[in-house]
Coordinates of C-alpha atoms in Angstrom, one line a residue:
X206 CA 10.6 -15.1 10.2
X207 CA 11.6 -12.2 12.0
X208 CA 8.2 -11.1 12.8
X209 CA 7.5 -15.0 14.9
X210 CA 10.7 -15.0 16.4
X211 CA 12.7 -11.3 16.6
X212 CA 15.6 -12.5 18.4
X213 CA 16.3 -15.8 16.6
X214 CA 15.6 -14.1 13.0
X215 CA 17.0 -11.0 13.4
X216 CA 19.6 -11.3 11.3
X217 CA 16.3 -11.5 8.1
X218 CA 15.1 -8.1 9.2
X219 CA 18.7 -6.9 8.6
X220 CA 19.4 -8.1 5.1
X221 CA 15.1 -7.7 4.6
X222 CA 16.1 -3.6 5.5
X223 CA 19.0 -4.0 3.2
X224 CA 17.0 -5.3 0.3
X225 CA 14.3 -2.7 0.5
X226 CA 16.7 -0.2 1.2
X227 CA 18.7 -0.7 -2.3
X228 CA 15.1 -1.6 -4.3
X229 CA 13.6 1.5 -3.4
X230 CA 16.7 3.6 -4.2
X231 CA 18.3 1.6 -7.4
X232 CA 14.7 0.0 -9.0
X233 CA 12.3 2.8 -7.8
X234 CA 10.9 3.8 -11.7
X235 CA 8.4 7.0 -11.8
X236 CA 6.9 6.8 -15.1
X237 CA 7.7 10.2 -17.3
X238 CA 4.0 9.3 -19.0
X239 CA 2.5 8.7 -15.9
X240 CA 4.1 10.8 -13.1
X241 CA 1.9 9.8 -9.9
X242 CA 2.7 6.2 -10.8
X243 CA 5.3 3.9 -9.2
X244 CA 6.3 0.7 -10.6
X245 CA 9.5 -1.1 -10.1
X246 CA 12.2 -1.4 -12.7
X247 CA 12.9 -5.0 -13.9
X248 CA 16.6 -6.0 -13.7
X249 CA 18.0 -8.6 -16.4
X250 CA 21.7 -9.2 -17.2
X251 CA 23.5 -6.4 -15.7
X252 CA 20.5 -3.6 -17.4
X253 CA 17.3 -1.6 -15.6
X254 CA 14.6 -2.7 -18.3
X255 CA 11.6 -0.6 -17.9
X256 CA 9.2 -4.1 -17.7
X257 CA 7.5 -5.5 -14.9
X258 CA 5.5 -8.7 -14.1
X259 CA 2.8 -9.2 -11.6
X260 CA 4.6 -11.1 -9.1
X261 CA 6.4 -7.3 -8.7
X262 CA 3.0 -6.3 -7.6
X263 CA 3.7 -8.2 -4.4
X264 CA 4.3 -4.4 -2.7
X265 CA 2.6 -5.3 0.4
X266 CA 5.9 -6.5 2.0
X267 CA 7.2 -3.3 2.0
X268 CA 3.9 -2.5 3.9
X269 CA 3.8 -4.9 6.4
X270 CA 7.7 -4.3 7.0
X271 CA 7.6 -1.1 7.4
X272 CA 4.7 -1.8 10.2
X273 CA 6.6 -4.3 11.8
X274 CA 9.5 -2.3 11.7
X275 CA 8.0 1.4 12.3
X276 CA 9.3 2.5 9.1
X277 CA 7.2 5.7 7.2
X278 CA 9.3 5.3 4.2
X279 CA 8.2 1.6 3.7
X280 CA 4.8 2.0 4.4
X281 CA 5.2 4.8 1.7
X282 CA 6.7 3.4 -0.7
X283 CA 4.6 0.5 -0.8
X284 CA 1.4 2.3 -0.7
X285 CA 3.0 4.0 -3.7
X286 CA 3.7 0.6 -5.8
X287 CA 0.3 -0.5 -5.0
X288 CA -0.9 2.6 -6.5
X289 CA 0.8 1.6 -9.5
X290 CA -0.4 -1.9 -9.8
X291 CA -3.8 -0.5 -8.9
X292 CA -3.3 1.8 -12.0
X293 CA -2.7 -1.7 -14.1
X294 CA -5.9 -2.5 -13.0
X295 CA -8.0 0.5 -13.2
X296 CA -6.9 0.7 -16.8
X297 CA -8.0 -2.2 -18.8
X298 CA -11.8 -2.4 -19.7
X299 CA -12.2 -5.9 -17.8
X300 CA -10.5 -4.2 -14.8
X301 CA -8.2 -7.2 -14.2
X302 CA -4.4 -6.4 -14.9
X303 CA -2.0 -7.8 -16.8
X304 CA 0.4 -10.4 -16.3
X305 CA 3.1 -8.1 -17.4
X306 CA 3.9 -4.7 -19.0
X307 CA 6.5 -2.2 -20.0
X308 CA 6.9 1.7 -20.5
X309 CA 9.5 1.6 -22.7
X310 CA 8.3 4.7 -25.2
X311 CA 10.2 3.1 -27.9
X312 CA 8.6 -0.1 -27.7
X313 CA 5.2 0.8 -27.8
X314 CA 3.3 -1.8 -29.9
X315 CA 1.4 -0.1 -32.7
X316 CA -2.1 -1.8 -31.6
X317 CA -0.9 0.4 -28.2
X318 CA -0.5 3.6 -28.8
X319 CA -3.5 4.8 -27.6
X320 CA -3.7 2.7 -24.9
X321 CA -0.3 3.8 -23.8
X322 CA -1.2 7.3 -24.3
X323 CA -3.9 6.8 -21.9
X324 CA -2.2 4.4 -18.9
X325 CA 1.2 5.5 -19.4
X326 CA 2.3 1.9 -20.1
X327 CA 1.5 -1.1 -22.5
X328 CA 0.5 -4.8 -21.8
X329 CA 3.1 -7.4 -23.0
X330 CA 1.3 -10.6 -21.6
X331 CA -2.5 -10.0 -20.9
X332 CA -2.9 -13.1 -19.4
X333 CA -4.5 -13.8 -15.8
X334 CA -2.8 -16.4 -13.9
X335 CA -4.4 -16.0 -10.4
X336 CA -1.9 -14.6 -8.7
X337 CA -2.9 -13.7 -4.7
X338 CA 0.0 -11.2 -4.1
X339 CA -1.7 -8.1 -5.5
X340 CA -4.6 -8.7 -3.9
X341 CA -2.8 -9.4 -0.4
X342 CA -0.6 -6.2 -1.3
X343 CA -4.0 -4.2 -1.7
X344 CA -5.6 -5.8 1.2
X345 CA -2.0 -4.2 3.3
X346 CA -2.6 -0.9 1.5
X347 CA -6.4 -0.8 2.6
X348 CA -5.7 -1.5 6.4
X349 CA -2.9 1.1 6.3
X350 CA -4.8 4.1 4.1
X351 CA -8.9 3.3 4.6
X352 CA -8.9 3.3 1.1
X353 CA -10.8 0.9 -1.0
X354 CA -8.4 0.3 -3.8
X355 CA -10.6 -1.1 -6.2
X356 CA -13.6 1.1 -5.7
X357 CA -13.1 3.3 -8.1

């Protein structure tokens, strides 16, 4: 809202800056299997769970935010989480990631291990449910970087 109407809504960009502000320095997780990877922690009844879904994957906000805004670190850090949903992607032989995952190293399934030793992380729900947002978070990444994220 803040980006239609910056002096009725600017009191979104405020608590907007707050909540990125606090994500990026309480649920920022760089993966000790994985180190050039970003993902964001999960946070479920007082506890950091090292878990994500898809719908985490929706990174481009800190992207366009930190455009709107003229913020490098949230440009950064969202180029950095798309990275690690790219990664998600990248990783699996139908090159569609999945729904959700974890890094936990002592909850590896056994039917993982490899896997995990390879992507740094293991699939709890391989399901595909459509979801736009990582597409629309690598579409911010792209017109930020020049890079094609799925390219590779």
């Amino acid at each position: 809202m803040y980006v239609y109407d910056s002096k009725r809504f600017v009191t979104y960009k405020d608590r907007w800056v707050l909540a990125a502000e606090s994500t990026i320095k309480h649920l920022q997780a760089d993966l000790d299997t994985r180190p050039n990877l970003t993902f964001l922690l999960s946070y479920n009844n007082g506890k950091n769970d090292l878990s994500l879904q898809r719908l985490t994957c929706f990174d481009g906000s800190f992207i366009l935010g930190g455009t709107v805004l003229d913020r490098q670190d949230f440009i950064d850090f969202g180029v950095e989480l798309v990275n690690g949903c790219e990664a998600t992607y990248n990783s699996t032989l139908s090159k569609i990631g999945p729904d959700s995952w974890g890094w936990d190293p002592k909850q590896v399934p056994a039917d993982q291990k490899d896997f995990y030793e390879k992507a740094g992380y293991y699939i709890t729900n391989g399901a595909y449910m459509l979801r736009p947002e990582v597409i629309e978070s690598f579409y911010y990444a792209y017109r930020i970087t020049g890079k094609d994220i799925l390219g590779e």
